[in-house]
Short mmCIF file of C-alpha atoms and ligand atoms in Angstrom, two decimals:
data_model
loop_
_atom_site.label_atom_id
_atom_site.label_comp_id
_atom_site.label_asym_id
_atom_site.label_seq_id
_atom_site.Cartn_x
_atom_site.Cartn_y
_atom_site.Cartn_z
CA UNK Q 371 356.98 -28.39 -2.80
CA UNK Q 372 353.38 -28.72 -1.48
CA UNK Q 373 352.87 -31.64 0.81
CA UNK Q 374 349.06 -31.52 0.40
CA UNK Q 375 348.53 -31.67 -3.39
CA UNK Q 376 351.24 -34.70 -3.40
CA UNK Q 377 349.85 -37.67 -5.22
CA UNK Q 378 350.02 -41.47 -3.07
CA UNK Q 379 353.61 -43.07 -2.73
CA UNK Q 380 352.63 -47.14 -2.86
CA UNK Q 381 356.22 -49.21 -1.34
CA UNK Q 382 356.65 -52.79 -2.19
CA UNK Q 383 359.14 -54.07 -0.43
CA UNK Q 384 360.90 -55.80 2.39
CA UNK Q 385 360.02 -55.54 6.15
CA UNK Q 386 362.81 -57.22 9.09
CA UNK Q 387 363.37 -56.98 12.49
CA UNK Q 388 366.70 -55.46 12.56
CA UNK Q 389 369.69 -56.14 15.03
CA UNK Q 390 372.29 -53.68 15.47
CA UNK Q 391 375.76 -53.69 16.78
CA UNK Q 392 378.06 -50.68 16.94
CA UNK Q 393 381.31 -51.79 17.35
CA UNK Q 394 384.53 -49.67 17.62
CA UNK Q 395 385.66 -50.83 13.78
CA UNK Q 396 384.33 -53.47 11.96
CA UNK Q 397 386.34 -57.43 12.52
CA UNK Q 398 388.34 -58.93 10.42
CA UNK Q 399 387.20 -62.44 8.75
CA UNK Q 400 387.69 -64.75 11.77
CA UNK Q 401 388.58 -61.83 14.57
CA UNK Q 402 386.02 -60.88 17.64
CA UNK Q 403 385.76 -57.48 18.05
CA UNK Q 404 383.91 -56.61 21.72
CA UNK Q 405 383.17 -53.26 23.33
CA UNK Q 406 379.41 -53.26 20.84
CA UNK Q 407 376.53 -51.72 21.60
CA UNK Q 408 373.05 -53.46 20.48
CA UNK Q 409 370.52 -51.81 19.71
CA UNK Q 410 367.38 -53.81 18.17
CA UNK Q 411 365.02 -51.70 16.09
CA UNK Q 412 363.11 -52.13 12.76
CA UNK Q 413 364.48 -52.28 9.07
CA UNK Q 414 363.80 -53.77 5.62
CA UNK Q 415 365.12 -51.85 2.67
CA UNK Q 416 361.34 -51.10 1.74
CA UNK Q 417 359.94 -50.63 5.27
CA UNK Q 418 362.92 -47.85 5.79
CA UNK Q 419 361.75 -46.39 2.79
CA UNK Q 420 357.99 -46.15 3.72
CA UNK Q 421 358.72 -44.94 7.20
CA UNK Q 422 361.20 -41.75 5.58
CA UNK Q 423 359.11 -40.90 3.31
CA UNK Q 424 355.87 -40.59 5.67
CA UNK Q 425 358.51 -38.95 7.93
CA UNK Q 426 359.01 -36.64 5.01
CA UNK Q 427 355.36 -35.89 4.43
CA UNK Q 428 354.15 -38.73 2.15
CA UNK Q 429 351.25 -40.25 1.92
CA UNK Q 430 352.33 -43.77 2.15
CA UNK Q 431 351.36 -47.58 1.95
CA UNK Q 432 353.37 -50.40 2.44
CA UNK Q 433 353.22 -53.50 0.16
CA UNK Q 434 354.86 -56.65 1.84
CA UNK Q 435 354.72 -59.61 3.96
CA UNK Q 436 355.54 -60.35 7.77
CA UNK Q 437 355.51 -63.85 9.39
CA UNK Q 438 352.76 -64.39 12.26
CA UNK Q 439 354.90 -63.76 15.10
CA UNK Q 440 356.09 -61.09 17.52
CA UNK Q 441 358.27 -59.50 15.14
CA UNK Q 442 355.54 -59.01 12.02
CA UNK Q 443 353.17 -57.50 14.64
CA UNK Q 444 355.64 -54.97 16.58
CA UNK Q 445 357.59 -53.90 12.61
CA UNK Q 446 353.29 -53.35 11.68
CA UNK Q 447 353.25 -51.37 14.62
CA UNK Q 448 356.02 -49.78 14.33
CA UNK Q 449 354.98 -48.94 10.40
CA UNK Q 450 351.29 -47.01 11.74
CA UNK Q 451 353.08 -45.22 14.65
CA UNK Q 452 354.87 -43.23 11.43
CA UNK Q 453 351.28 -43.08 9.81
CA UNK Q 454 352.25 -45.96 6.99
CA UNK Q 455 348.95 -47.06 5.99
CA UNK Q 456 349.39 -51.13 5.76
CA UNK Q 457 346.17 -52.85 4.64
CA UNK Q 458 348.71 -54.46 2.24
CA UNK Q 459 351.00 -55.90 5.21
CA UNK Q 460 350.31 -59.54 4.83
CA UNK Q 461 350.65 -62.07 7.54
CA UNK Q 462 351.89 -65.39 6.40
CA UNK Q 463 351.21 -68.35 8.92
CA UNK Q 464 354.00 -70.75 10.14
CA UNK Q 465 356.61 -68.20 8.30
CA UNK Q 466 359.22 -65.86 10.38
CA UNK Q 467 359.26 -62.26 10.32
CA UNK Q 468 362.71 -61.33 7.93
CA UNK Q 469 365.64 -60.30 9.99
CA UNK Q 470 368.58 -58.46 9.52
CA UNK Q 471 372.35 -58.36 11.47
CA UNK Q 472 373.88 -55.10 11.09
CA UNK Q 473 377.40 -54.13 12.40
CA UNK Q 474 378.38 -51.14 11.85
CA UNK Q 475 381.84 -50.03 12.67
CA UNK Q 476 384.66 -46.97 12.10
CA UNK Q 477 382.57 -43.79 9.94
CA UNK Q 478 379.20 -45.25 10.39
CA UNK Q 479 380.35 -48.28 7.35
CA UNK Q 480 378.85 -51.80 7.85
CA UNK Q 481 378.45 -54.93 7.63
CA UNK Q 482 375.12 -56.20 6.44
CA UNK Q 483 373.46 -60.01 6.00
CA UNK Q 484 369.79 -60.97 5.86
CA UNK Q 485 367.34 -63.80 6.61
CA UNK Q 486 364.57 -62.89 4.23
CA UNK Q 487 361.51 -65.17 5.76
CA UNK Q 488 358.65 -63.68 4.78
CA UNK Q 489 359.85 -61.02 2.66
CA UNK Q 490 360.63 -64.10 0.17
CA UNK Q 491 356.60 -64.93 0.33
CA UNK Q 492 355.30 -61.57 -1.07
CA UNK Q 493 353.02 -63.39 -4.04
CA UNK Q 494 353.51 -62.12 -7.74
CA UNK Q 495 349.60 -62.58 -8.42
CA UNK Q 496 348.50 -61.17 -5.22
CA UNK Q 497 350.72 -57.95 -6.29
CA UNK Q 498 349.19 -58.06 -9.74
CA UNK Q 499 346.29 -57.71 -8.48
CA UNK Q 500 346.76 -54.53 -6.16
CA UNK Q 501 348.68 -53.14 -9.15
CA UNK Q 502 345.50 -53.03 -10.77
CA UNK Q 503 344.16 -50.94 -8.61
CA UNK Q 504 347.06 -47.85 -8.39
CA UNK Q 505 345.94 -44.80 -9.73
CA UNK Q 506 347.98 -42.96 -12.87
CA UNK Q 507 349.47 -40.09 -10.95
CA UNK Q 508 350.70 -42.60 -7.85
CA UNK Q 509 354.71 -43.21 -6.83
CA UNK Q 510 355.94 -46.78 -6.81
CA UNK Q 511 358.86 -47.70 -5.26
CA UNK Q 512 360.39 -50.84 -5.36
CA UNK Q 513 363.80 -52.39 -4.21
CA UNK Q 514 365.31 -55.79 -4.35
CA UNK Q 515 364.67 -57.71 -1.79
CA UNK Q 516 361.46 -59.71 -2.80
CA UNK Q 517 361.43 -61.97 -5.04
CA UNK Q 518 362.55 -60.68 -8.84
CA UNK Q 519 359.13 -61.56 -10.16
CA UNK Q 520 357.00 -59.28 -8.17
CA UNK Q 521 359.42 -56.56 -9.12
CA UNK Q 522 358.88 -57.71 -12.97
CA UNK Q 523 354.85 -57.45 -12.29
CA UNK Q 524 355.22 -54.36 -10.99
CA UNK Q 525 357.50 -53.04 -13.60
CA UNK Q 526 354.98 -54.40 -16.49
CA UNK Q 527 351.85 -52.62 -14.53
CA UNK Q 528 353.90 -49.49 -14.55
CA UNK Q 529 354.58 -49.46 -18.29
CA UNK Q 530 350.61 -50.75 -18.77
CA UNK Q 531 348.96 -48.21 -16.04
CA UNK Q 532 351.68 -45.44 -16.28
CA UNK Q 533 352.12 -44.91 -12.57
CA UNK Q 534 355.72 -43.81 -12.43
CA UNK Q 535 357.76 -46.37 -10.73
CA UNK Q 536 361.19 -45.48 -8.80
CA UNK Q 537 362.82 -48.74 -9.08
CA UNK Q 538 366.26 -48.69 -5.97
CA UNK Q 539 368.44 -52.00 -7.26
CA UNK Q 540 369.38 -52.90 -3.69
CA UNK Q 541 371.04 -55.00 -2.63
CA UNK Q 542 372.43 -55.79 -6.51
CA UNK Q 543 371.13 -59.48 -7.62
CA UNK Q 544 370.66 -60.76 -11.22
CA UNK Q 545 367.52 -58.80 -12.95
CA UNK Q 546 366.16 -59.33 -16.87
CA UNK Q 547 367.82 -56.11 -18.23
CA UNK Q 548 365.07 -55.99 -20.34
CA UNK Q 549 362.56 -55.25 -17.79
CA UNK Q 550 364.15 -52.31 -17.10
CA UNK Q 551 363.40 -50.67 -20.26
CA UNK Q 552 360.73 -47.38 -19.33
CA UNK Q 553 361.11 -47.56 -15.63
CA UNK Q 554 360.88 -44.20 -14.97
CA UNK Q 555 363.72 -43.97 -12.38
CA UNK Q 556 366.38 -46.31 -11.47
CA UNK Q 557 368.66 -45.42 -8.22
CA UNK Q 558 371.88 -47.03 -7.63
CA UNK Q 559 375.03 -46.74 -5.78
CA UNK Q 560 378.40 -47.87 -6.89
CA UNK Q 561 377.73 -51.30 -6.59
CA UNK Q 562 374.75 -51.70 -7.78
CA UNK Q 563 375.59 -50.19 -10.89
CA UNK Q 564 378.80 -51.91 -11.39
CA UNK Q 565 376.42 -54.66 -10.81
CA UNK Q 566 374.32 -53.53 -13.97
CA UNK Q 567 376.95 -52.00 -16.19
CA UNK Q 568 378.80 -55.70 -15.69
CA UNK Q 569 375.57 -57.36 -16.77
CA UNK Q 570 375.66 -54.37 -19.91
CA UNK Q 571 379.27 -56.01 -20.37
CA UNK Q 572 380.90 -52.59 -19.55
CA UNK Q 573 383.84 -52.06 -17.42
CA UNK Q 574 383.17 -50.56 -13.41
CA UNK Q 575 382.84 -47.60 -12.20
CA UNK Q 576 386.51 -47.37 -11.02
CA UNK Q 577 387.52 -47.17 -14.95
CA UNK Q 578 384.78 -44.48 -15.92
CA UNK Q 579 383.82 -41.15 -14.34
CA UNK Q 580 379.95 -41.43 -12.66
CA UNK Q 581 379.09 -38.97 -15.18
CA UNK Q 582 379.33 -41.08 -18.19
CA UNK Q 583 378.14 -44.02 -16.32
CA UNK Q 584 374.91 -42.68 -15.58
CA UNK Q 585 375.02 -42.13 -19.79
CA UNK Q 586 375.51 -45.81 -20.04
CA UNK Q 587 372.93 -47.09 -17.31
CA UNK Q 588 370.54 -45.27 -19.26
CA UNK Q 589 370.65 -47.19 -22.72
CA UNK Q 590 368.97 -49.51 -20.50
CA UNK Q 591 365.92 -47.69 -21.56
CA UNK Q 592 365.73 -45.64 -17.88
CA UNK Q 593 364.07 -41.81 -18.20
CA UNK Q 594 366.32 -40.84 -15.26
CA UNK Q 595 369.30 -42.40 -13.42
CA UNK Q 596 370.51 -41.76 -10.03
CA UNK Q 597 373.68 -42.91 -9.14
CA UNK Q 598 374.99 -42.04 -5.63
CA UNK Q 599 378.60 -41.73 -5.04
CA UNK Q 600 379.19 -42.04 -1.40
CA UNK Q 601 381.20 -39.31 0.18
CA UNK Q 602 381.04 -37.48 -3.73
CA UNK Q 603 377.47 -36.96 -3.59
CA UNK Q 604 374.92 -37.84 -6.33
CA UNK Q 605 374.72 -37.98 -10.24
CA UNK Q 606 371.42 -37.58 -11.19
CA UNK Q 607 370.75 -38.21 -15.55
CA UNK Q 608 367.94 -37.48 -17.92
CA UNK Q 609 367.92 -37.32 -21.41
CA UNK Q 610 368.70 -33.54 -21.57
CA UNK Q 611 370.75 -32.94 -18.39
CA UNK Q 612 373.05 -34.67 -16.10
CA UNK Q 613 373.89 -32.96 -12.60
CA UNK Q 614 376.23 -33.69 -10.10
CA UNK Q 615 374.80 -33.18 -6.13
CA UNK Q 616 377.52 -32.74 -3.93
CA UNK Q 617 377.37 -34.55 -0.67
CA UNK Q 618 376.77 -32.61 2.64
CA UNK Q 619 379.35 -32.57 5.15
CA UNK Q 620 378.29 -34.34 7.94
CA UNK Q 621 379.56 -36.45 10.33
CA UNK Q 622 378.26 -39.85 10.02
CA UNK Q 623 377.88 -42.39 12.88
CA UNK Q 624 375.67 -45.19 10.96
CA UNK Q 625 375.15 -45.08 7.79
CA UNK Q 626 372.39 -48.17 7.48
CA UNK Q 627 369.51 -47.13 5.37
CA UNK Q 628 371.23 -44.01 4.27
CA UNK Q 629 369.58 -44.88 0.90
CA UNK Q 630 366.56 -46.25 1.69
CA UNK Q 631 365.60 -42.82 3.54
CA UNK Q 632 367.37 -41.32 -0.44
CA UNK Q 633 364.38 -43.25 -2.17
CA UNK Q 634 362.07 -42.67 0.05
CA UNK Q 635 362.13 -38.79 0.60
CA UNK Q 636 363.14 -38.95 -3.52
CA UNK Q 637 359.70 -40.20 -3.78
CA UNK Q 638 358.10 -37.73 -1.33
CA UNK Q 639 359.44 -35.04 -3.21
CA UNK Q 640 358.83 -36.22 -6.82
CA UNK Q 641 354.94 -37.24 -6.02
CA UNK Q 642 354.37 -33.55 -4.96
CA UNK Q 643 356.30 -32.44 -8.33
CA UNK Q 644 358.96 -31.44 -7.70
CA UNK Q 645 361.72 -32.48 -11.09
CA UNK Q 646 364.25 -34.93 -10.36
CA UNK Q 647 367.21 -32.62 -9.78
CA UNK Q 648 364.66 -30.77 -7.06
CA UNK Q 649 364.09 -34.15 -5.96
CA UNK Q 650 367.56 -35.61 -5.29
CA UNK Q 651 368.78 -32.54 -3.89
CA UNK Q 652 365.68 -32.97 -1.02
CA UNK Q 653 366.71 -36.91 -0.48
CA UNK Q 654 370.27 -35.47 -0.31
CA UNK Q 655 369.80 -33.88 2.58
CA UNK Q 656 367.46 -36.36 4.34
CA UNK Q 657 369.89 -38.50 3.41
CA UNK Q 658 372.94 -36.85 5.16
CA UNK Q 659 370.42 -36.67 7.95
CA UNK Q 660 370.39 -39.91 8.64
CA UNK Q 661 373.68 -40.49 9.05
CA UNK Q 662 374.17 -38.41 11.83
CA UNK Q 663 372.34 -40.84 13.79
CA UNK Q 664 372.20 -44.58 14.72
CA UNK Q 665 369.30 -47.30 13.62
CA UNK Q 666 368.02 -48.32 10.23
CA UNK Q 667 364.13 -47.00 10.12
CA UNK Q 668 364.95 -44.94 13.47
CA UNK Q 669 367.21 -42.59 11.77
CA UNK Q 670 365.19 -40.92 9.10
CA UNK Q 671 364.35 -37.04 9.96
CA UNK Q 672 361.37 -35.42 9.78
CA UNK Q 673 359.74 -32.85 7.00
CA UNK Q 674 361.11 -30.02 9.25
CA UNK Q 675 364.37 -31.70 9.96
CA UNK Q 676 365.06 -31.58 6.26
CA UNK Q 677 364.08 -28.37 5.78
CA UNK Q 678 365.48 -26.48 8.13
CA UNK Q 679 369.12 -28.24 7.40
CA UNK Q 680 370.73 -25.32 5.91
CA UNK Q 681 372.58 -26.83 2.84
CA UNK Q 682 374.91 -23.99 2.52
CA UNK Q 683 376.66 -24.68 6.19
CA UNK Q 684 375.92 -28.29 5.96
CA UNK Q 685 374.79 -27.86 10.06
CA UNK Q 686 372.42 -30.26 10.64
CA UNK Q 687 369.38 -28.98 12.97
CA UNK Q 688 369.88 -29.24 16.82
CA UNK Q 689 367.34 -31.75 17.66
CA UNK Q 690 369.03 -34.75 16.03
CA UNK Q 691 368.95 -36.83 18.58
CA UNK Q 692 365.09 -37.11 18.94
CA UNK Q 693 364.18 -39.74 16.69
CA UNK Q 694 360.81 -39.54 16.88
O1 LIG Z 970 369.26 -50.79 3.91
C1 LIG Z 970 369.32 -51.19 5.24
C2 LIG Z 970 368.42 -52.36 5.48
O2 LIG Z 970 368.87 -53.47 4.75
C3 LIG Z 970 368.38 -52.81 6.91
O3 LIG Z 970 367.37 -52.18 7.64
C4 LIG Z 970 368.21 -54.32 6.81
O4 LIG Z 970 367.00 -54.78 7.34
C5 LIG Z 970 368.36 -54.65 5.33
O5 LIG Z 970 367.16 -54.91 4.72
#
């Protein structure tokens, strides 16, 4: 893959202010659990993304909304430090900043709830209108948590402008199936597309091998589905090929944005080419990355990271702990 002749990754998405507590296991309803440590830090599903996939060489802008207070103008910061172009990072007066609270507990699994402020004030219109304006050969990456209809622009431009668009249904919330129909990739995890295949009025994933659910996701009219599987890796389906990627044996400590630094170094590695099996394999590894290490948009790795992890001894590189 050539990092220089890659064509422009565009992310519309969420931005928060993310606060983190590691806790020894995650509570039961009702039950304190003490002995945390917080760690505050940046997040958003789609600011994640834009962050690992400049980390990962991209050439990146971010497409989203902050509220005019401290937060919005340390996560913009935070967004340039890792070279995210934001001309698109919208201000919107007398809103808050969205914010996230993240436990994670035992194997790096957590707990997850959001306050979506001004994520939930990214304008379909205003969207329309930069959509306009993204050349053929650009990357589009979208996830769910702005509101539905600036996905559904964004979906039409695609299918009008043919930019591809990599579409990651997270969190899973109700979506016009029909929308769906030509996206050029859709990425899901287990729930998420038991989330989908429910709304196909198939059975879950539990009662089906990933294999043939991938099959089904795609009579939504999808070119290419990736479904990750967790700790069994990722099934990645096009019309003439379906591939399992097995996961990389790591040990994970916080697994929070595991996925969004999947889509975004998917992205990276798609704009400069590379096919989607190339692709996931790349984001497989950034992925496993991440989990080696706490934070949300902290915990991507870097181009060099992800290619010096050697996939055949699964030893991630010695400098994990710089984060920077
Ligand atoms: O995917 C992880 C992200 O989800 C967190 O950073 C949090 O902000 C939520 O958007």
């Amino acid at each position: 893959m050539t990092p220089s002749a890659s064509h422009p990754i565009y992310v519309i998405g969420s931005g928060n202010v993310d606060h983190i507590m590691r806790i020894p296991r995650l509570p039961e309803r009702g039950e304190t659990v003490t002995n945390g440590v917080y760690l505050p830090t940046f997040g958003g599903k789609g600011a994640n993304s834009a962050v690992a996939a400049a980390k990962a060489g991209g050439r990146v802008s971010f497409v989203g909304c902050v509220g005019d207070d401290v937060g919005g103008t340390a996560l913009r910061a935070e967004l340039e430090k890792f070279h995210v172009q934001t001309p698109h990072l919208r201000v919107v007066p007398g809103v808050a900043t969205g914010q996230a609270l993240v436990m994670v507990g035992e194997a790096g699994g957590n707990y997850l709830s959001v306050a979506p402020g001004a994520n939930h004030r990214v304008e379909a219109e205003w969207v329309r209108s930069l959509t306009d304006r993204i050349e053929p050969g650009a990357r589009v990456l979208l996830q769910n948590e702005i509101p539905a209809e600036v996905n559904r622009v964004v979906l039409a431009a695609a299918r009008r402008r043919r930019f591809a668009c990599l579409f990651n249904f997270a969190p899973a919330l109700p979506f016009p199936l029909e929308d769906l129909r030509g996206l050029d990739y859709l990425i899901v995890n287990e729930n998420e597309a038991d989330n989908l295949l429910a709304a196909q009025g198939h059975q879950p994933l539990a009662e089906r091998d990933p294999t043939a659910a991938t099959g089904l996701l795609r009579e939504l009219g999808v070119e290419c589905v990736v479904l990750t599987v967790g700790a069994r890796g990722a099934v990645v389906a096009t019309d003439d090929r379906v591939e399992t990627i097995p996961s990389l044996p790591v040990k994970a400590i916080d697994t929070t944005a595991a996925g969004d630094t999947f889509c975004g170094t998917l992205a990276v590695a798609l704009a400069e080419g590379a096919d989607a099996f190339a692709a996931a394999r790349f984001a497989n590894r950034a992925a496993a990355l991440s989990v080696t290490r706490a934070g949300a948009m902290i915990s991507s790795p870097t181009r060099g990271e992800i290619e010096t992890f050697s996939e055949s001894s699964g030893t991630p590189p010695p400098n994990l702990s710089n984060n920077s």
